[in-house]
mmCIF file of N, CA, C and O in Angstrom:
data_model
loop_
_atom_site.group_PDB
_atom_site.id
_atom_site.type_symbol
_atom_site.label_atom_id
_atom_site.label_comp_id
_atom_site.label_asym_id
_atom_site.label_seq_id
_atom_site.Cartn_x
_atom_site.Cartn_y
_atom_site.Cartn_z
ATOM 1 N N MET O 1 94.561 93.024 114.401
ATOM 2 C CA MET O 1 93.888 94.251 114.263
ATOM 3 C C MET O 1 94.340 94.957 112.765
ATOM 4 O O MET O 1 93.403 95.313 112.178
ATOM 5 N N SER O 2 95.418 94.847 112.340
ATOM 6 C CA SER O 2 95.944 95.697 111.171
ATOM 7 C C SER O 2 95.205 95.165 110.149
ATOM 8 O O SER O 2 94.812 95.826 108.937
ATOM 9 N N LEU O 3 95.272 93.871 109.966
ATOM 10 C CA LEU O 3 94.497 92.940 109.040
ATOM 11 C C LEU O 3 93.365 93.357 108.851
ATOM 12 O O LEU O 3 92.599 93.710 107.644
ATOM 13 N N LEU O 4 92.354 93.315 110.059
ATOM 14 C CA LEU O 4 90.997 93.659 110.035
ATOM 15 C C LEU O 4 90.918 95.031 109.466
ATOM 16 O O LEU O 4 90.026 95.552 108.370
ATOM 17 N N LEU O 5 91.885 96.209 109.467
ATOM 18 C CA LEU O 5 91.937 97.587 109.224
ATOM 19 C C LEU O 5 92.097 97.557 107.394
ATOM 20 O O LEU O 5 91.262 98.177 107.068
ATOM 21 N N LYS O 6 92.730 96.804 107.207
ATOM 22 C CA LYS O 6 92.999 96.580 105.949
ATOM 23 C C LYS O 6 91.754 95.953 104.929
ATOM 24 O O LYS O 6 91.578 96.670 104.183
ATOM 25 N N ALA O 7 91.315 95.029 105.419
ATOM 26 C CA ALA O 7 90.052 94.344 104.777
ATOM 27 C C ALA O 7 89.099 95.681 105.050
ATOM 28 O O ALA O 7 88.149 95.427 103.863
ATOM 29 N N LEU O 8 88.944 96.143 106.153
ATOM 30 C CA LEU O 8 87.855 97.205 105.944
ATOM 31 C C LEU O 8 87.714 98.300 104.883
ATOM 32 O O LEU O 8 86.736 98.593 104.324
ATOM 33 N N LEU O 9 89.080 98.523 104.890
ATOM 34 C CA LEU O 9 89.506 99.677 104.091
ATOM 35 C C LEU O 9 89.265 99.353 102.192
ATOM 36 O O LEU O 9 88.945 99.711 101.628
ATOM 37 N N GLY O 10 89.558 97.875 102.324
ATOM 38 C CA GLY O 10 89.282 96.886 100.693
ATOM 39 C C GLY O 10 87.741 97.633 100.570
ATOM 40 O O GLY O 10 87.425 97.567 99.487
ATOM 41 N N ALA O 11 87.165 96.742 101.898
ATOM 42 C CA ALA O 11 85.450 96.898 101.703
ATOM 43 C C ALA O 11 84.989 98.164 101.101
ATOM 44 O O ALA O 11 83.935 98.210 100.320
ATOM 45 N N ALA O 12 85.917 99.013 101.766
ATOM 46 C CA ALA O 12 85.175 100.595 101.707
ATOM 47 C C ALA O 12 84.963 101.228 100.399
ATOM 48 O O ALA O 12 84.475 101.721 99.482
ATOM 49 N N VAL O 13 86.467 100.636 99.422
ATOM 50 C CA VAL O 13 86.666 101.169 98.308
ATOM 51 C C VAL O 13 85.874 100.247 97.371
ATOM 52 O O VAL O 13 85.595 101.170 96.284
ATOM 53 N N VAL O 14 85.563 99.309 97.753
ATOM 54 C CA VAL O 14 84.212 98.414 96.857
ATOM 55 C C VAL O 14 83.365 98.700 97.042
ATOM 56 O O VAL O 14 82.532 99.101 95.854
ATOM 57 N N ILE O 15 82.718 99.415 98.144
ATOM 58 C CA ILE O 15 81.466 100.197 98.289
ATOM 59 C C ILE O 15 81.391 101.311 97.458
ATOM 60 O O ILE O 15 80.414 101.416 96.760
ATOM 61 N N ALA O 16 82.500 101.916 97.287
ATOM 62 C CA ALA O 16 82.605 103.327 97.080
ATOM 63 C C ALA O 16 82.376 103.196 95.174
ATOM 64 O O ALA O 16 81.811 104.129 94.729
ATOM 65 N N ILE O 17 83.304 102.314 94.905
ATOM 66 C CA ILE O 17 83.020 102.001 92.937
ATOM 67 C C ILE O 17 81.279 101.471 93.071
ATOM 68 O O ILE O 17 81.422 101.952 92.121
ATOM 69 N N ALA O 18 81.030 100.790 93.792
ATOM 70 C CA ALA O 18 79.639 100.350 93.221
ATOM 71 C C ALA O 18 78.709 101.262 93.429
ATOM 72 O O ALA O 18 78.329 101.660 92.523
ATOM 73 N N VAL O 19 78.725 102.213 94.327
ATOM 74 C CA VAL O 19 77.761 103.195 94.214
ATOM 75 C C VAL O 19 78.119 104.129 93.303
ATOM 76 O O VAL O 19 77.087 104.577 92.490
ATOM 77 N N LEU O 20 79.380 104.696 92.944
ATOM 78 C CA LEU O 20 79.622 105.348 92.064
ATOM 79 C C LEU O 20 79.189 105.106 90.549
ATOM 80 O O LEU O 20 78.856 105.915 89.648
ATOM 81 N N SER O 21 79.444 103.820 90.613
ATOM 82 C CA SER O 21 79.221 103.046 89.196
ATOM 83 C C SER O 21 77.547 103.240 88.971
ATOM 84 O O SER O 21 77.523 103.190 87.281
ATOM 85 N N ARG O 22 76.800 103.267 89.951
ATOM 86 C CA ARG O 22 75.483 103.544 89.801
ATOM 87 C C ARG O 22 75.056 104.846 89.633
ATOM 88 O O ARG O 22 73.895 105.061 89.408
ATOM 89 N N SER O 23 76.217 106.057 89.940
ATOM 90 C CA SER O 23 75.255 107.453 89.688
ATOM 91 C C SER O 23 76.001 108.019 88.463
ATOM 92 O O SER O 23 76.584 107.456 87.611
ATOM 93 N N LYS O 24 74.943 109.311 88.374
ATOM 94 C CA LYS O 24 76.039 110.147 87.333
ATOM 95 C C LYS O 24 77.432 110.626 87.172
ATOM 96 O O LYS O 24 77.872 111.044 86.365
ATOM 97 N N TYR O 25 78.262 110.070 88.286
ATOM 98 C CA TYR O 25 79.424 110.217 88.498
ATOM 99 C C TYR O 25 80.079 109.115 88.247
ATOM 100 O O TYR O 25 81.235 108.686 88.694
ATOM 101 N N PHE O 26 79.795 108.263 87.339
ATOM 102 C CA PHE O 26 80.203 106.694 86.940
ATOM 103 C C PHE O 26 81.478 107.000 86.681
ATOM 104 O O PHE O 26 82.333 105.724 86.956
ATOM 105 N N LEU O 27 82.397 108.073 85.965
ATOM 106 C CA LEU O 27 83.429 108.107 85.840
ATOM 107 C C LEU O 27 84.514 108.255 86.959
ATOM 108 O O LEU O 27 85.687 107.754 87.006
ATOM 109 N N ILE O 28 84.144 108.500 88.230
ATOM 110 C CA ILE O 28 84.984 108.392 89.343
ATOM 111 C C ILE O 28 85.144 107.263 89.711
ATOM 112 O O ILE O 28 85.935 106.778 90.232
ATOM 113 N N ALA O 29 84.319 106.193 89.500
ATOM 114 C CA ALA O 29 84.816 104.587 89.796
ATOM 115 C C ALA O 29 85.652 104.046 89.269
ATOM 116 O O ALA O 29 86.776 103.330 89.382
ATOM 117 N N GLY O 30 86.336 104.992 88.221
ATOM 118 C CA GLY O 30 87.630 104.400 87.758
ATOM 119 C C GLY O 30 88.786 104.963 88.358
ATOM 120 O O GLY O 30 89.822 104.613 88.157
ATOM 121 N N LEU O 31 88.643 106.361 88.917
ATOM 122 C CA LEU O 31 89.683 107.204 89.987
ATOM 123 C C LEU O 31 89.358 106.249 91.160
ATOM 124 O O LEU O 31 90.705 106.339 91.400
ATOM 125 N N VAL O 32 88.648 105.831 91.683
ATOM 126 C CA VAL O 32 88.275 105.497 92.889
ATOM 127 C C VAL O 32 89.728 104.300 93.355
ATOM 128 O O VAL O 32 90.701 104.779 94.297
ATOM 129 N N PRO O 33 89.982 103.275 92.193
ATOM 130 C CA PRO O 33 91.065 102.615 92.977
ATOM 131 C C PRO O 33 92.463 102.869 92.796
ATOM 132 O O PRO O 33 93.557 102.549 93.228
ATOM 133 N N LEU O 34 92.423 103.993 92.109
ATOM 134 C CA LEU O 34 93.746 104.789 92.006
ATOM 135 C C LEU O 34 94.066 105.440 93.107
ATOM 136 O O LEU O 34 95.323 105.882 93.294
ATOM 137 N N PHE O 35 93.303 105.646 94.441
ATOM 138 C CA PHE O 35 93.923 106.344 95.649
ATOM 139 C C PHE O 35 94.808 105.444 96.073
ATOM 140 O O PHE O 35 94.912 104.302 96.326
ATOM 141 N N PRO O 36 95.680 105.738 96.640
ATOM 142 C CA PRO O 36 97.285 105.484 96.751
ATOM 143 C C PRO O 36 96.917 104.305 98.603
ATOM 144 O O PRO O 36 97.985 104.531 99.309
ATOM 145 N N SER O 37 95.774 103.965 98.583
ATOM 146 C CA SER O 37 95.796 103.419 99.633
ATOM 147 C C SER O 37 96.533 102.217 100.257
ATOM 148 O O SER O 37 97.060 102.105 101.273
ATOM 149 N N PHE O 38 96.877 101.387 99.471
ATOM 150 C CA PHE O 38 98.027 100.401 99.310
ATOM 151 C C PHE O 38 99.084 100.872 99.354
ATOM 152 O O PHE O 38 100.263 100.183 99.969
ATOM 153 N N ALA O 39 99.230 101.690 98.607
ATOM 154 C CA ALA O 39 100.663 102.332 98.430
ATOM 155 C C ALA O 39 101.208 103.261 99.688
ATOM 156 O O ALA O 39 102.121 103.023 100.098
ATOM 157 N N LEU O 40 100.122 103.807 100.510
ATOM 158 C CA LEU O 40 100.297 104.662 101.889
ATOM 159 C C LEU O 40 100.706 103.187 102.635
ATOM 160 O O LEU O 40 101.899 103.496 103.469
ATOM 161 N N ILE O 41 100.154 102.368 102.777
ATOM 162 C CA ILE O 41 100.703 100.798 103.818
ATOM 163 C C ILE O 41 101.735 100.722 103.291
ATOM 164 O O ILE O 41 102.585 100.306 104.239
ATOM 165 N N SER O 42 102.210 100.366 102.027
ATOM 166 C CA SER O 42 103.438 99.573 101.673
ATOM 167 C C SER O 42 104.594 100.829 102.207
ATOM 168 O O SER O 42 105.528 100.308 102.540
ATOM 169 N N HIS O 43 104.258 102.145 101.672
ATOM 170 C CA HIS O 43 105.273 103.348 102.004
ATOM 171 C C HIS O 43 105.589 103.132 103.686
ATOM 172 O O HIS O 43 106.734 103.353 103.827
ATOM 173 N N TYR O 44 104.659 103.362 104.272
ATOM 174 C CA TYR O 44 104.843 102.658 105.919
ATOM 175 C C TYR O 44 105.710 102.079 106.405
ATOM 176 O O TYR O 44 106.368 101.918 107.119
ATOM 177 N N ILE O 45 105.073 100.768 105.888
ATOM 178 C CA ILE O 45 105.969 99.136 106.164
ATOM 179 C C ILE O 45 107.094 99.465 105.894
ATOM 180 O O ILE O 45 108.264 99.390 107.008
ATOM 181 N N VAL O 46 107.439 100.008 104.801
ATOM 182 C CA VAL O 46 108.922 99.796 104.105
ATOM 183 C C VAL O 46 109.811 101.240 104.656
ATOM 184 O O VAL O 46 110.655 101.151 105.269
ATOM 185 N N GLY O 47 109.047 102.333 104.940
ATOM 186 C CA GLY O 47 109.701 103.408 105.303
ATOM 187 C C GLY O 47 109.837 103.078 107.186
ATOM 188 O O GLY O 47 110.537 104.237 107.667
ATOM 189 N N SER O 48 109.249 102.288 107.802
ATOM 190 C CA SER O 48 109.395 102.376 109.106
ATOM 191 C C SER O 48 110.316 100.961 109.290
ATOM 192 O O SER O 48 111.281 101.024 110.354
ATOM 193 N N GLU O 49 110.705 100.042 108.555
ATOM 194 C CA GLU O 49 111.310 99.055 108.650
ATOM 195 C C GLU O 49 113.105 99.117 107.766
ATOM 196 O O GLU O 49 113.769 98.141 108.278
ATOM 197 N N ARG O 50 113.056 99.635 106.914
ATOM 198 C CA ARG O 50 113.803 99.609 106.099
ATOM 199 C C ARG O 50 114.345 101.279 106.046
ATOM 200 O O ARG O 50 113.937 102.056 106.640
ATOM 201 N N SER O 51 115.416 101.591 105.208
ATOM 202 C CA SER O 51 116.439 102.790 104.977
ATOM 203 C C SER O 51 115.416 103.626 104.531
ATOM 204 O O SER O 51 114.608 103.361 103.444
ATOM 205 N N ARG O 52 115.880 105.058 104.362
ATOM 206 C CA ARG O 52 114.911 105.922 103.638
ATOM 207 C C ARG O 52 115.502 105.793 102.148
ATOM 208 O O ARG O 52 114.783 105.935 100.976
ATOM 209 N N GLU O 53 116.459 105.355 101.754
ATOM 210 C CA GLU O 53 117.138 105.134 100.344
ATOM 211 C C GLU O 53 115.826 103.633 99.885
ATOM 212 O O GLU O 53 115.908 104.009 98.460
ATOM 213 N N ASP O 54 115.776 102.664 100.999
ATOM 214 C CA ASP O 54 114.976 101.816 99.923
ATOM 215 C C ASP O 54 113.379 102.122 100.211
ATOM 216 O O ASP O 54 113.054 101.687 98.987
ATOM 217 N N LEU O 55 113.052 103.026 100.713
ATOM 218 C CA LEU O 55 111.711 103.369 100.803
ATOM 219 C C LEU O 55 111.889 104.451 99.600
ATOM 220 O O LEU O 55 110.937 104.618 98.600
ATOM 221 N N GLN O 56 112.948 105.439 98.985
ATOM 222 C CA GLN O 56 112.872 105.879 97.623
ATOM 223 C C GLN O 56 113.086 104.890 96.675
ATOM 224 O O GLN O 56 112.134 105.327 95.606
ATOM 225 N N ALA O 57 113.655 103.774 96.824
ATOM 226 C CA ALA O 57 113.888 102.746 95.663
ATOM 227 C C ALA O 57 112.121 102.016 95.365
ATOM 228 O O ALA O 57 111.810 101.945 94.192
ATOM 229 N N THR O 58 111.429 102.057 96.493
ATOM 230 C CA THR O 58 110.330 101.517 96.546
ATOM 231 C C THR O 58 109.368 102.659 95.762
ATOM 232 O O THR O 58 108.609 102.114 94.966
ATOM 233 N N ILE O 59 109.235 103.748 96.254
ATOM 234 C CA ILE O 59 108.187 104.781 95.460
ATOM 235 C C ILE O 59 108.797 104.939 93.838
ATOM 236 O O ILE O 59 108.115 104.829 93.081
ATOM 237 N N ALA O 60 110.146 105.075 93.814
ATOM 238 C CA ALA O 60 110.801 105.027 91.970
ATOM 239 C C ALA O 60 109.941 103.870 91.651
ATOM 240 O O ALA O 60 109.413 103.990 90.329
ATOM 241 N N PHE O 61 110.112 102.523 92.061
ATOM 242 C CA PHE O 61 109.348 101.350 91.352
ATOM 243 C C PHE O 61 108.083 101.630 91.123
ATOM 244 O O PHE O 61 107.589 101.032 90.036
ATOM 245 N N GLY O 62 107.546 102.195 92.303
ATOM 246 C CA GLY O 62 106.112 102.412 91.900
ATOM 247 C C GLY O 62 105.489 103.143 90.721
ATOM 248 O O GLY O 62 104.465 103.075 90.229
ATOM 249 N N LEU O 63 106.204 104.457 90.413
ATOM 250 C CA LEU O 63 106.477 105.073 89.266
ATOM 251 C C LEU O 63 106.458 104.018 88.146
ATOM 252 O O LEU O 63 105.577 104.285 86.887
ATOM 253 N N TRP O 64 107.259 103.387 87.962
ATOM 254 C CA TRP O 64 107.844 102.363 86.609
ATOM 255 C C TRP O 64 106.290 101.584 86.960
ATOM 256 O O TRP O 64 105.999 101.304 85.967
ATOM 257 N N ALA O 65 105.510 101.254 87.683
ATOM 258 C CA ALA O 65 104.394 100.274 87.895
ATOM 259 C C ALA O 65 103.414 100.706 87.344
ATOM 260 O O ALA O 65 102.191 100.127 87.066
ATOM 261 N N LEU O 66 103.649 101.797 87.041
ATOM 262 C CA LEU O 66 102.739 102.729 86.389
ATOM 263 C C LEU O 66 102.328 102.162 84.723
ATOM 264 O O LEU O 66 101.318 101.832 83.880
ATOM 265 N N LEU O 67 103.143 101.694 84.297
ATOM 266 C CA LEU O 67 103.559 100.847 83.008
ATOM 267 C C LEU O 67 102.549 99.835 82.863
ATOM 268 O O LEU O 67 101.815 99.726 81.549
ATOM 269 N N PRO O 68 102.875 98.963 83.187
ATOM 270 C CA PRO O 68 101.833 97.882 83.531
ATOM 271 C C PRO O 68 100.381 98.292 83.252
ATOM 272 O O PRO O 68 99.402 97.777 83.003
ATOM 273 N N TYR O 69 99.991 98.958 84.416
ATOM 274 C CA TYR O 69 98.309 99.634 84.694
ATOM 275 C C TYR O 69 98.325 100.518 83.204
ATOM 276 O O TYR O 69 96.962 99.954 82.780
ATOM 277 N N ALA O 70 99.116 101.043 82.460
ATOM 278 C CA ALA O 70 98.752 101.399 81.238
ATOM 279 C C ALA O 70 98.325 100.956 80.338
ATOM 280 O O ALA O 70 97.542 100.478 79.431
ATOM 281 N N VAL O 71 99.134 99.371 80.312
ATOM 282 C CA VAL O 71 99.207 97.919 79.505
ATOM 283 C C VAL O 71 97.652 97.726 79.746
ATOM 284 O O VAL O 71 96.877 97.486 78.678
ATOM 285 N N TYR O 72 97.297 97.451 80.750
ATOM 286 C CA TYR O 72 96.088 96.867 81.272
ATOM 287 C C TYR O 72 94.781 97.824 80.687
ATOM 288 O O TYR O 72 93.957 97.468 79.585
ATOM 289 N N LEU O 73 95.117 99.210 80.805
ATOM 290 C CA LEU O 73 93.886 100.188 80.347
ATOM 291 C C LEU O 73 94.115 100.262 78.942
ATOM 292 O O LEU O 73 92.849 100.587 78.243
ATOM 293 N N ILE O 74 94.861 100.251 78.409
ATOM 294 C CA ILE O 74 95.004 100.341 76.717
ATOM 295 C C ILE O 74 94.671 99.128 76.283
ATOM 296 O O ILE O 74 93.448 99.213 75.493
ATOM 297 N N THR O 75 94.732 98.314 76.594
ATOM 298 C CA THR O 75 94.093 96.753 76.092
ATOM 299 C C THR O 75 92.664 96.273 76.502
ATOM 300 O O THR O 75 91.755 96.036 75.367
ATOM 301 N N ALA O 76 92.088 97.174 77.561
ATOM 302 C CA ALA O 76 90.890 96.927 77.862
ATOM 303 C C ALA O 76 90.022 97.669 76.785
ATOM 304 O O ALA O 76 89.068 97.640 76.468
ATOM 305 N N TYR O 77 90.597 98.941 76.673
ATOM 306 C CA TYR O 77 90.047 99.888 75.918
ATOM 307 C C TYR O 77 89.530 99.587 74.540
ATOM 308 O O TYR O 77 88.567 99.572 74.366
ATOM 309 N N PHE O 78 90.552 98.633 73.879
ATOM 310 C CA PHE O 78 90.316 97.892 72.693
ATOM 311 C C PHE O 78 89.593 96.905 72.808
ATOM 312 O O PHE O 78 88.792 96.879 71.901
ATOM 313 N N LEU O 79 89.683 96.114 73.705
ATOM 314 C CA LEU O 79 89.344 94.654 73.780
ATOM 315 C C LEU O 79 87.650 94.768 74.070
ATOM 316 O O LEU O 79 86.939 93.786 73.409
ATOM 317 N N VAL O 80 87.161 95.770 74.708
ATOM 318 C CA VAL O 80 85.836 95.998 75.542
ATOM 319 C C VAL O 80 84.912 95.834 73.639
ATOM 320 O O VAL O 80 83.619 95.730 73.870
ATOM 321 N N ASP O 81 85.576 96.425 72.599
ATOM 322 C CA ASP O 81 84.767 96.706 71.684
ATOM 323 C C ASP O 81 84.761 95.438 70.727
ATOM 324 O O ASP O 81 83.820 95.311 69.915
ATOM 325 N N LYS O 82 85.699 94.457 71.097
ATOM 326 C CA LYS O 82 85.929 93.326 70.010
ATOM 327 C C LYS O 82 85.536 92.185 70.404
ATOM 328 O O LYS O 82 85.296 91.324 69.830
ATOM 329 N N MET O 83 84.986 92.199 71.703
ATOM 330 C CA MET O 83 84.813 90.875 72.565
ATOM 331 C C MET O 83 83.839 90.868 73.491
ATOM 332 O O MET O 83 83.425 92.253 74.595
ATOM 333 N N ALA O 84 82.942 89.880 74.432
ATOM 334 C CA ALA O 84 82.630 89.922 75.546
ATOM 335 C C ALA O 84 82.933 90.647 76.692
ATOM 336 O O ALA O 84 84.542 90.639 76.543
ATOM 337 N N LEU O 85 82.573 90.932 78.010
ATOM 338 C CA LEU O 85 83.113 92.092 78.951
ATOM 339 C C LEU O 85 84.010 91.165 79.432
ATOM 340 O O LEU O 85 85.233 91.296 79.545
ATOM 341 N N MET O 86 83.731 90.098 80.389
ATOM 342 C CA MET O 86 84.856 89.281 81.016
ATOM 343 C C MET O 86 85.878 88.653 79.834
ATOM 344 O O MET O 86 87.121 88.883 80.816
ATOM 345 N N PRO O 87 85.831 88.429 78.816
ATOM 346 C CA PRO O 87 87.100 87.536 78.198
ATOM 347 C C PRO O 87 88.163 88.966 77.822
ATOM 348 O O PRO O 87 89.007 88.670 78.217
ATOM 349 N N ALA O 88 87.482 89.918 77.930
ATOM 350 C CA ALA O 88 88.278 91.322 77.065
ATOM 351 C C ALA O 88 88.788 91.539 78.847
ATOM 352 O O ALA O 88 90.307 91.849 78.827
ATOM 353 N N LEU O 89 88.343 91.869 79.669
ATOM 354 C CA LEU O 89 88.957 92.421 80.820
ATOM 355 C C LEU O 89 89.926 91.132 81.599
ATOM 356 O O LEU O 89 91.341 91.318 82.180
ATOM 357 N N ILE O 90 89.827 89.985 81.336
ATOM 358 C CA ILE O 90 90.785 88.655 81.662
ATOM 359 C C ILE O 90 91.654 88.740 80.534
ATOM 360 O O ILE O 90 93.086 88.510 81.414
ATOM 361 N N LEU O 91 91.675 88.967 79.254
ATOM 362 C CA LEU O 91 92.899 89.243 78.482
ATOM 363 C C LEU O 91 93.743 90.685 79.045
ATOM 364 O O LEU O 91 94.919 90.718 78.710
ATOM 365 N N SER O 92 92.793 91.337 79.098
ATOM 366 C CA SER O 92 93.745 92.818 79.787
ATOM 367 C C SER O 92 94.497 92.529 80.927
ATOM 368 O O SER O 92 95.648 92.878 81.095
ATOM 369 N N ALA O 93 94.144 91.778 81.770
ATOM 370 C CA ALA O 93 94.824 91.326 83.112
ATOM 371 C C ALA O 93 96.177 90.374 82.742
ATOM 372 O O ALA O 93 97.109 90.674 83.504
ATOM 373 N N VAL O 94 96.019 89.572 81.477
ATOM 374 C CA VAL O 94 97.201 88.745 81.122
ATOM 375 C C VAL O 94 98.066 89.892 80.898
ATOM 376 O O VAL O 94 99.243 89.266 81.213
ATOM 377 N N PHE O 95 97.412 90.585 79.973
ATOM 378 C CA PHE O 95 98.630 91.502 79.445
ATOM 379 C C PHE O 95 99.538 92.433 80.411
ATOM 380 O O PHE O 95 100.275 92.745 80.506
ATOM 381 N N TRP O 96 98.461 92.799 81.321
ATOM 382 C CA TRP O 96 99.099 93.456 82.927
ATOM 383 C C TRP O 96 100.423 92.688 83.472
ATOM 384 O O TRP O 96 101.415 93.007 83.875
ATOM 385 N N CYS O 97 99.716 91.277 83.587
ATOM 386 C CA CYS O 97 100.767 90.334 84.176
ATOM 387 C C CYS O 97 101.822 90.272 83.323
ATOM 388 O O CYS O 97 102.973 89.997 83.601
ATOM 389 N N PHE O 98 101.738 90.413 82.003
ATOM 390 C CA PHE O 98 103.220 89.895 81.110
ATOM 391 C C PHE O 98 103.931 91.250 81.463
ATOM 392 O O PHE O 98 105.136 91.027 81.341
ATOM 393 N N ALA O 99 103.116 92.401 80.939
ATOM 394 C CA ALA O 99 103.936 93.729 81.276
ATOM 395 C C ALA O 99 104.638 93.653 82.808
ATOM 396 O O ALA O 99 106.073 94.275 82.826
ATOM 397 N N ALA O 100 103.810 93.324 83.694
ATOM 398 C CA ALA O 100 104.672 93.354 85.167
ATOM 399 C C ALA O 100 105.749 92.327 85.486
ATOM 400 O O ALA O 100 106.632 92.936 85.763
ATOM 401 N N GLY O 101 105.731 91.645 84.509
ATOM 402 C CA GLY O 101 106.783 90.425 84.661
ATOM 403 C C GLY O 101 108.058 91.185 84.243
ATOM 404 O O GLY O 101 109.388 90.964 84.405
ATOM 405 N N ILE O 102 107.938 91.807 83.184
ATOM 406 C CA ILE O 102 108.726 92.326 82.148
ATOM 407 C C ILE O 102 109.396 93.381 83.069
ATOM 408 O O ILE O 102 110.792 93.500 83.216
ATOM 409 N N LEU O 103 108.585 94.472 83.812
ATOM 410 C CA LEU O 103 109.188 95.368 84.751
ATOM 411 C C LEU O 103 109.959 94.517 85.726
ATOM 412 O O LEU O 103 110.762 95.103 86.035
ATOM 413 N N VAL O 104 109.751 93.740 86.621
ATOM 414 C CA VAL O 104 110.262 93.123 87.661
ATOM 415 C C VAL O 104 111.680 92.627 87.204
ATOM 416 O O VAL O 104 112.294 92.517 87.883
ATOM 417 N N TYR O 105 111.538 92.139 85.882
ATOM 418 C CA TYR O 105 112.493 90.929 85.545
ATOM 419 C C TYR O 105 113.728 92.396 85.343
ATOM 420 O O TYR O 105 114.613 92.082 85.636
ATOM 421 N N TYR O 106 113.220 93.306 84.822
ATOM 422 C CA TYR O 106 114.052 94.347 84.381
ATOM 423 C C TYR O 106 114.413 95.465 85.515
ATOM 424 O O TYR O 106 115.448 95.718 84.989
ATOM 425 N N ARG O 107 113.822 95.668 86.454
ATOM 426 C CA ARG O 107 113.895 96.768 87.374
ATOM 427 C C ARG O 107 114.036 96.428 88.473
ATOM 428 O O ARG O 107 114.538 97.162 89.071
ATOM 429 N N ALA O 108 113.673 95.151 88.735
ATOM 430 C CA ALA O 108 113.966 94.435 90.334
ATOM 431 C C ALA O 108 115.363 93.756 90.327
ATOM 432 O O ALA O 108 116.080 93.376 89.773
#
């Protein structure tokens, strides 16, 4: 049942992004993925199964996780002017993976 709820939540986010991207409020489509739906799920699970210190460590690591996302956004911002959309987004995702790998290596 919880898996179905998570799938419905993901579908709702995709629909919200699609609807907003076609409206005059298209910029909000960039904000919707940042709603902490998965963070809430993660923090609930860690907080109910592990210690308070482990939950705080998970939250702190989440703050560090903003850095790979910033790498993705900065890369995408500059690449969309220089190449086609899909290669720009794929390369930006590769940069995110690289930055996330560095983060996990040094912080985990």
